[in-house]
CSV table of N, CA and C and ligand atoms in Angstrom, one decimal:
chain,number,residue,atom,x,y,z
U,645,MET,N,118.5,71.6,61.6
U,645,MET,CA,119.2,72.2,62.7
U,645,MET,C,118.7,71.5,64.1
U,646,MET,N,119.7,71.2,64.9
U,646,MET,CA,119.3,70.7,66.2
U,646,MET,C,118.9,71.7,67.2
U,647,LYS,N,117.8,71.5,67.8
U,647,LYS,CA,117.4,72.4,68.9
U,647,LYS,C,117.5,71.8,70.2
U,648,SER,N,117.5,72.6,71.3
U,648,SER,CA,117.6,72.0,72.6
U,648,SER,C,116.4,72.5,73.4
U,649,CYS,N,116.0,71.6,74.4
U,649,CYS,CA,114.9,71.8,75.2
U,649,CYS,C,115.1,73.1,76.1
U,650,LEU,N,114.1,74.0,76.1
U,650,LEU,CA,114.2,75.2,76.9
U,650,LEU,C,114.3,75.0,78.4
U,651,GLU,N,113.8,73.8,78.8
U,651,GLU,CA,113.9,73.5,80.3
U,651,GLU,C,115.2,72.9,80.7
U,652,CYS,N,115.5,71.8,80.0
U,652,CYS,CA,116.7,71.0,80.5
U,652,CYS,C,117.9,71.0,79.6
U,653,GLY,N,117.7,71.5,78.4
U,653,GLY,CA,118.8,71.7,77.5
U,653,GLY,C,119.1,70.4,76.6
U,654,GLU,N,118.3,69.4,76.8
U,654,GLU,CA,118.5,68.2,76.0
U,654,GLU,C,118.2,68.5,74.5
U,655,LYS,N,118.9,67.7,73.7
U,655,LYS,CA,118.6,67.9,72.3
U,655,LYS,C,117.2,67.4,72.0
U,656,ILE,N,116.5,68.1,71.1
U,656,ILE,CA,115.1,67.8,70.8
U,656,ILE,C,115.1,67.1,69.4
U,657,ILE,N,114.5,65.9,69.4
U,657,ILE,CA,114.4,65.2,68.1
U,657,ILE,C,112.9,65.3,67.7
U,658,GLY,N,112.7,65.6,66.5
U,658,GLY,CA,111.3,65.6,66.0
U,658,GLY,C,111.0,66.9,65.3
U,659,ARG,N,109.7,67.3,65.5
U,659,ARG,CA,109.2,68.4,64.7
U,659,ARG,C,110.1,69.7,64.9
U,660,GLU,N,110.1,70.5,63.9
U,660,GLU,CA,110.9,71.7,63.9
U,660,GLU,C,110.5,72.7,65.0
U,661,ASP,N,109.1,72.8,65.3
U,661,ASP,CA,108.6,73.8,66.2
U,661,ASP,C,108.6,73.3,67.6
U,662,LYS,N,109.1,72.1,67.9
U,662,LYS,CA,109.1,71.7,69.3
U,662,LYS,C,110.1,72.5,70.1
U,663,LYS,N,109.7,72.8,71.3
U,663,LYS,CA,110.6,73.6,72.2
U,663,LYS,C,111.0,72.8,73.4
U,664,PHE,N,110.4,71.7,73.7
U,664,PHE,CA,110.7,70.9,74.9
U,664,PHE,C,110.9,69.5,74.5
U,665,CYS,N,111.7,68.8,75.3
U,665,CYS,CA,111.9,67.4,75.0
U,665,CYS,C,110.8,66.5,75.4
U,666,SER,N,110.0,67.0,76.4
U,666,SER,CA,108.9,66.2,77.0
U,666,SER,C,107.8,67.0,77.5
U,667,ASP,N,106.7,66.4,77.8
U,667,ASP,CA,105.6,67.1,78.4
U,667,ASP,C,106.0,67.6,79.8
U,668,GLY,N,106.8,66.8,80.5
U,668,GLY,CA,107.2,67.2,81.9
U,668,GLY,C,108.0,68.5,81.8
U,669,CYS,N,108.9,68.6,80.9
U,669,CYS,CA,109.7,69.8,80.8
U,669,CYS,C,108.9,71.0,80.4
U,670,ARG,N,107.9,70.8,79.5
U,670,ARG,CA,107.0,71.9,79.1
U,670,ARG,C,106.3,72.4,80.3
U,671,ASN,N,105.7,71.5,81.1
U,671,ASN,CA,105.0,71.8,82.3
U,671,ASN,C,105.9,72.6,83.3
U,672,ALA,N,107.1,72.1,83.5
U,672,ALA,CA,108.0,72.7,84.5
U,672,ALA,C,108.3,74.1,84.1
U,673,TYR,N,108.5,74.3,82.8
U,673,TYR,CA,108.9,75.6,82.3
U,673,TYR,C,107.7,76.6,82.5
U,674,ASN,N,106.5,76.2,82.1
U,674,ASN,CA,105.4,77.0,82.2
U,674,ASN,C,105.0,77.4,83.6
U,675,ASN,N,105.2,76.4,84.5
U,675,ASN,CA,104.9,76.6,85.9
U,675,ASN,C,105.8,77.7,86.4
U,676,LYS,N,107.1,77.7,86.0
U,676,LYS,CA,108.0,78.7,86.5
U,676,LYS,C,107.6,80.1,86.0
U,677,ILE,N,107.2,80.2,84.8
U,677,ILE,CA,106.8,81.5,84.2
U,677,ILE,C,105.6,82.0,85.0
U,678,ASN,N,104.6,81.1,85.2
U,678,ASN,CA,103.4,81.5,85.9
U,678,ASN,C,103.8,82.0,87.4
U,679,LYS,N,104.7,81.3,88.0
U,679,LYS,CA,105.1,81.6,89.3
U,679,LYS,C,105.7,83.0,89.4
U,680,ASP,N,106.5,83.3,88.4
U,680,ASP,CA,107.1,84.7,88.4
U,680,ASP,C,106.1,85.7,88.3
U,681,SER,N,105.1,85.6,87.4
U,681,SER,CA,104.1,86.6,87.2
U,681,SER,C,103.2,86.6,88.4
U,682,ASN,N,103.0,85.5,89.0
U,682,ASN,CA,102.1,85.5,90.2
U,682,ASN,C,102.8,86.2,91.4
U,683,ASN,N,104.1,86.0,91.5
U,683,ASN,CA,104.9,86.8,92.5
U,683,ASN,C,104.8,88.3,92.3
U,684,PHE,N,105.0,88.6,91.0
U,684,PHE,CA,104.9,90.0,90.7
U,684,PHE,C,103.6,90.7,91.0
U,685,MET,N,102.5,89.9,90.6
U,685,MET,CA,101.2,90.4,90.9
U,685,MET,C,100.9,90.5,92.4
U,686,ARG,N,101.4,89.4,93.1
U,686,ARG,CA,101.2,89.4,94.6
U,686,ARG,C,101.9,90.6,95.3
U,687,ASN,N,103.1,90.9,94.8
U,687,ASN,CA,103.8,92.1,95.4
U,687,ASN,C,103.0,93.4,95.2
U,688,ILE,N,102.5,93.5,94.0
U,688,ILE,CA,101.7,94.7,93.7
U,688,ILE,C,100.4,94.7,94.6
U,689,ASN,N,99.7,93.6,94.6
U,689,ASN,CA,98.5,93.5,95.4
U,689,ASN,C,98.8,93.8,96.9
U,690,ASN,N,99.9,93.4,97.4
U,690,ASN,CA,100.2,93.6,98.8
U,690,ASN,C,100.4,95.1,99.0
U,691,LYS,N,101.1,95.8,98.0
U,691,LYS,CA,101.3,97.2,98.2
U,691,LYS,C,100.0,98.0,98.1
U,692,LEU,N,99.1,97.6,97.2
U,692,LEU,CA,97.8,98.2,97.1
U,692,LEU,C,97.0,98.0,98.4
U,693,ARG,N,97.1,96.8,98.9
U,693,ARG,CA,96.4,96.5,100.2
U,693,ARG,C,96.9,97.3,101.3
U,694,LYS,N,98.2,97.4,101.4
U,694,LYS,CA,98.9,98.2,102.5
U,694,LYS,C,98.4,99.7,102.4
U,695,ASN,N,98.5,100.2,101.2
U,695,ASN,CA,98.1,101.6,101.0
U,695,ASN,C,96.7,101.8,101.4
U,696,TYR,N,95.8,100.9,101.0
U,696,TYR,CA,94.4,100.9,101.4
U,696,TYR,C,94.2,100.9,102.9
U,697,ARG,N,94.9,100.0,103.5
U,697,ARG,CA,94.8,99.9,105.0
U,697,ARG,C,95.2,101.2,105.7
U,698,ILE,N,96.3,101.8,105.2
U,698,ILE,CA,96.8,103.1,105.8
U,698,ILE,C,95.7,104.2,105.6
U,699,LEU,N,95.2,104.3,104.4
U,699,LEU,CA,94.1,105.3,104.2
U,699,LEU,C,92.9,105.0,105.1
U,700,SER,N,92.5,103.8,105.2
U,700,SER,CA,91.3,103.4,106.0
U,700,SER,C,91.5,103.8,107.4
U,701,GLU,N,92.7,103.5,107.9
U,701,GLU,CA,93.1,103.9,109.3
U,701,GLU,C,93.0,105.4,109.6
U,702,LEU,N,93.5,106.1,108.6
U,702,LEU,CA,93.6,107.6,108.8
U,702,LEU,C,92.3,108.3,108.5
U,703,ASN,N,91.4,107.5,107.9
U,703,ASN,CA,90.1,108.1,107.4
U,703,ASN,C,88.9,107.3,107.8
U,704,PRO,N,88.7,107.1,109.1
U,704,PRO,CA,87.6,106.2,109.5
U,704,PRO,C,86.3,106.8,109.3
U,705,GLU,N,86.2,108.1,109.2
U,705,GLU,CA,84.9,108.8,109.1
U,705,GLU,C,84.5,109.0,107.6
U,706,GLY,N,85.4,108.8,106.7
U,706,GLY,CA,85.1,109.1,105.3
U,706,GLY,C,85.5,110.4,104.8
U,707,LYS,N,86.0,111.2,105.7
U,707,LYS,CA,86.6,112.5,105.3
U,707,LYS,C,87.5,113.0,106.3
U,708,SER,N,88.8,113.3,106.0
U,708,SER,CA,89.8,113.8,106.9
U,708,SER,C,91.0,114.4,106.2
U,709,LYS,N,91.9,114.9,107.0
U,709,LYS,CA,93.1,115.4,106.5
U,709,LYS,C,94.3,114.8,107.1
U,710,THR,N,95.4,114.7,106.3
U,710,THR,CA,96.6,114.2,106.9
U,710,THR,C,97.8,114.8,106.2
U,711,THR,N,99.0,114.4,106.5
U,711,THR,CA,100.2,115.0,105.9
U,711,THR,C,101.0,113.9,105.1
U,712,ARG,N,101.8,114.4,104.2
U,712,ARG,CA,102.6,113.5,103.5
U,712,ARG,C,103.6,112.7,104.4
U,713,ALA,N,104.1,113.4,105.4
U,713,ALA,CA,105.0,112.8,106.4
U,713,ALA,C,104.3,111.7,107.1
U,714,LYS,N,103.1,111.9,107.5
U,714,LYS,CA,102.4,110.9,108.2
U,714,LYS,C,102.1,109.7,107.4
U,715,LEU,N,101.7,109.9,106.1
U,715,LEU,CA,101.5,108.8,105.2
U,715,LEU,C,102.8,108.0,105.0
U,716,LEU,N,103.9,108.7,104.8
U,716,LEU,CA,105.2,108.0,104.5
U,716,LEU,C,105.7,107.3,105.8
U,717,SER,N,105.4,107.8,107.0
U,717,SER,CA,105.9,107.2,108.2
U,717,SER,C,105.1,105.9,108.4
U,718,LYS,N,103.9,105.7,107.8
U,718,LYS,CA,103.2,104.5,107.9
U,718,LYS,C,103.5,103.5,106.8
U,719,GLY,N,104.4,104.0,105.9
U,719,GLY,CA,104.8,103.1,104.8
U,719,GLY,C,104.0,103.2,103.5
U,720,PHE,N,103.2,104.3,103.4
U,720,PHE,CA,102.4,104.6,102.2
U,720,PHE,C,103.4,104.7,101.0
U,721,ASP,N,103.0,104.1,99.9
U,721,ASP,CA,103.8,104.2,98.7
U,721,ASP,C,103.0,104.9,97.6
U,722,PHE,N,103.4,106.1,97.3
U,722,PHE,CA,102.6,106.9,96.4
U,722,PHE,C,102.6,106.4,94.9
U,723,GLU,N,103.4,105.4,94.6
U,723,GLU,CA,103.4,104.9,93.3
U,723,GLU,C,102.3,103.9,93.0
U,724,PHE,N,101.6,103.5,94.0
U,724,PHE,CA,100.6,102.4,93.9
U,724,PHE,C,99.2,102.9,94.2
U,725,PHE,N,98.3,102.9,93.2
U,725,PHE,CA,96.9,103.3,93.4
U,725,PHE,C,96.1,102.6,92.4
U,726,THR,N,94.8,102.5,92.6
U,726,THR,CA,94.0,101.7,91.7
U,726,THR,C,93.4,102.6,90.6
U,727,ASN,N,93.1,103.9,90.8
U,727,ASN,CA,92.6,104.7,89.8
U,727,ASN,C,92.8,106.2,90.1
U,728,VAL,N,92.6,107.0,89.1
U,728,VAL,CA,92.8,108.5,89.2
U,728,VAL,C,91.5,109.1,88.8
U,729,LEU,N,91.0,110.1,89.6
U,729,LEU,CA,89.8,110.8,89.3
U,729,LEU,C,90.1,112.3,89.1
U,730,GLN,N,89.7,112.8,88.0
U,730,GLN,CA,89.9,114.2,87.7
U,730,GLN,C,88.6,114.9,87.8
U,731,THR,N,88.4,115.8,88.7
U,731,THR,CA,87.1,116.5,88.9
U,731,THR,C,87.0,117.6,87.8
U,732,LYS,N,85.8,118.1,87.7
U,732,LYS,CA,85.5,119.2,86.7
U,732,LYS,C,86.2,120.4,87.1
U,733,THR,N,86.5,120.6,88.4
U,733,THR,CA,87.1,121.8,88.9
U,733,THR,C,88.7,121.7,88.8
U,734,GLY,N,89.2,120.6,88.3
U,734,GLY,CA,90.6,120.4,88.0
U,734,GLY,C,91.4,119.8,89.1
U,735,ASN,N,90.7,119.3,90.1
U,735,ASN,CA,91.4,118.5,91.2
U,735,ASN,C,91.6,117.1,90.8
U,736,THR,N,92.7,116.5,91.3
U,736,THR,CA,93.1,115.2,90.9
U,736,THR,C,93.1,114.3,92.2
U,737,TYR,N,92.2,113.3,92.3
U,737,TYR,CA,92.2,112.4,93.4
U,737,TYR,C,92.8,111.1,92.9
U,738,HIS,N,93.6,110.5,93.8
U,738,HIS,CA,94.1,109.2,93.6
U,738,HIS,C,93.4,108.2,94.5
U,739,PHE,N,93.0,107.1,94.0
U,739,PHE,CA,92.2,106.2,94.8
U,739,PHE,C,92.9,104.8,95.0
U,740,LEU,N,92.6,104.3,96.2
U,740,LEU,CA,92.9,102.9,96.5
U,740,LEU,C,91.5,102.3,96.7
U,741,TYR,N,91.0,101.7,95.7
U,741,TYR,CA,89.6,101.2,95.8
U,741,TYR,C,88.7,102.4,96.1
U,742,ASP,N,88.0,102.4,97.3
U,742,ASP,CA,87.1,103.4,97.6
U,742,ASP,C,87.7,104.5,98.4
U,743,GLN,N,89.0,104.4,98.8
U,743,GLN,CA,89.6,105.4,99.6
U,743,GLN,C,90.5,106.3,98.7
U,744,GLY,N,90.3,107.6,98.8
U,744,GLY,CA,91.0,108.5,97.9
U,744,GLY,C,91.7,109.6,98.7
U,745,TYR,N,92.7,110.2,98.0
U,745,TYR,CA,93.4,111.3,98.6
U,745,TYR,C,93.7,112.4,97.5
U,746,MET,N,93.8,113.6,97.9
U,746,MET,CA,94.1,114.7,97.0
U,746,MET,C,95.1,115.6,97.7
U,747,LEU,N,96.1,116.0,97.0
U,747,LEU,CA,97.1,116.9,97.5
U,747,LEU,C,96.6,118.3,97.7
U,748,LEU,N,96.7,118.9,98.9
U,748,LEU,CA,96.4,120.3,99.2
U,748,LEU,C,97.7,121.0,99.2
U,749,ASP,N,97.7,122.2,99.8
U,749,ASP,CA,98.9,123.0,99.9
U,749,ASP,C,99.8,122.4,101.1
U,750,ASN,N,101.1,122.7,101.1
U,750,ASN,CA,102.0,122.5,102.2
U,750,ASN,C,102.0,121.0,102.6
U,751,ASP,N,102.0,120.1,101.6
U,751,ASP,CA,102.1,118.7,101.9
U,751,ASP,C,100.9,118.1,102.7
U,752,TYR,N,99.8,118.8,102.8
U,752,TYR,CA,98.6,118.3,103.4
U,752,TYR,C,97.8,117.5,102.3
U,753,TYR,N,97.2,116.5,102.8
U,753,TYR,CA,96.3,115.7,101.9
U,753,TYR,C,94.9,115.6,102.5
U,754,VAL,N,93.9,115.8,101.7
U,754,VAL,CA,92.6,115.5,102.1
U,754,VAL,C,92.2,114.1,101.7
U,755,LEU,N,91.6,113.4,102.7
U,755,LEU,CA,91.3,112.0,102.4
U,755,LEU,C,89.7,111.9,102.3
U,756,VAL,N,89.3,111.1,101.3
U,756,VAL,CA,87.9,111.0,101.1
U,756,VAL,C,87.5,109.5,100.8
U,757,LYS,N,86.3,109.2,101.0
U,757,LYS,CA,85.8,107.9,100.7
U,757,LYS,C,84.7,108.0,99.7
U,758,LYS,N,84.9,107.1,98.7
U,758,LYS,CA,83.9,107.2,97.6
U,758,LYS,C,82.6,106.4,98.0
U,759,ASP,N,81.5,107.0,97.7
U,759,ASP,CA,80.2,106.3,97.9
U,759,ASP,C,80.1,105.3,96.8
U,760,LEU,N,80.0,104.0,97.3
U,760,LEU,CA,79.9,103.0,96.2
U,760,LEU,C,78.5,102.5,96.0
W,1481,ZN,ZN1,113.7,68.8,78.6
C-alpha cells in the first residue's frame, strides 16, 4: 500500500512504518505539534500569572477580604488555579501558588497567603 507523507503529502517509498518522506518533513511536522502545545501551555500560564497578580494586588498584607465583583472586574478567571486545599473544618481554599482565596457568604472572599 502506498502511504503519503504526513507533512507534505508526497508518496513515501520504503519501509511500511515510515510516516514522512524526509527528515526535513519529520522535523517540520514535529515542530508544529510542539508549537501548538507550547501555545496552549503559554495561554494557561498567562492566566495563572494574571490571577496571581490580581490576588497579590488585593492581598498585600497576606490576609484580606474582597468581593467576587471586584475580582471579576480585574479580570480574575475562577477556572484557573494551581491547587485546592481542603481544611479539616471543611473549608475549601483555591490557590494560585502561595496566594489563596476562600468563598465566604454573599460573594465575599477571604484572601490568604500561604507561609512557604
Ligand atoms: Zn514530505
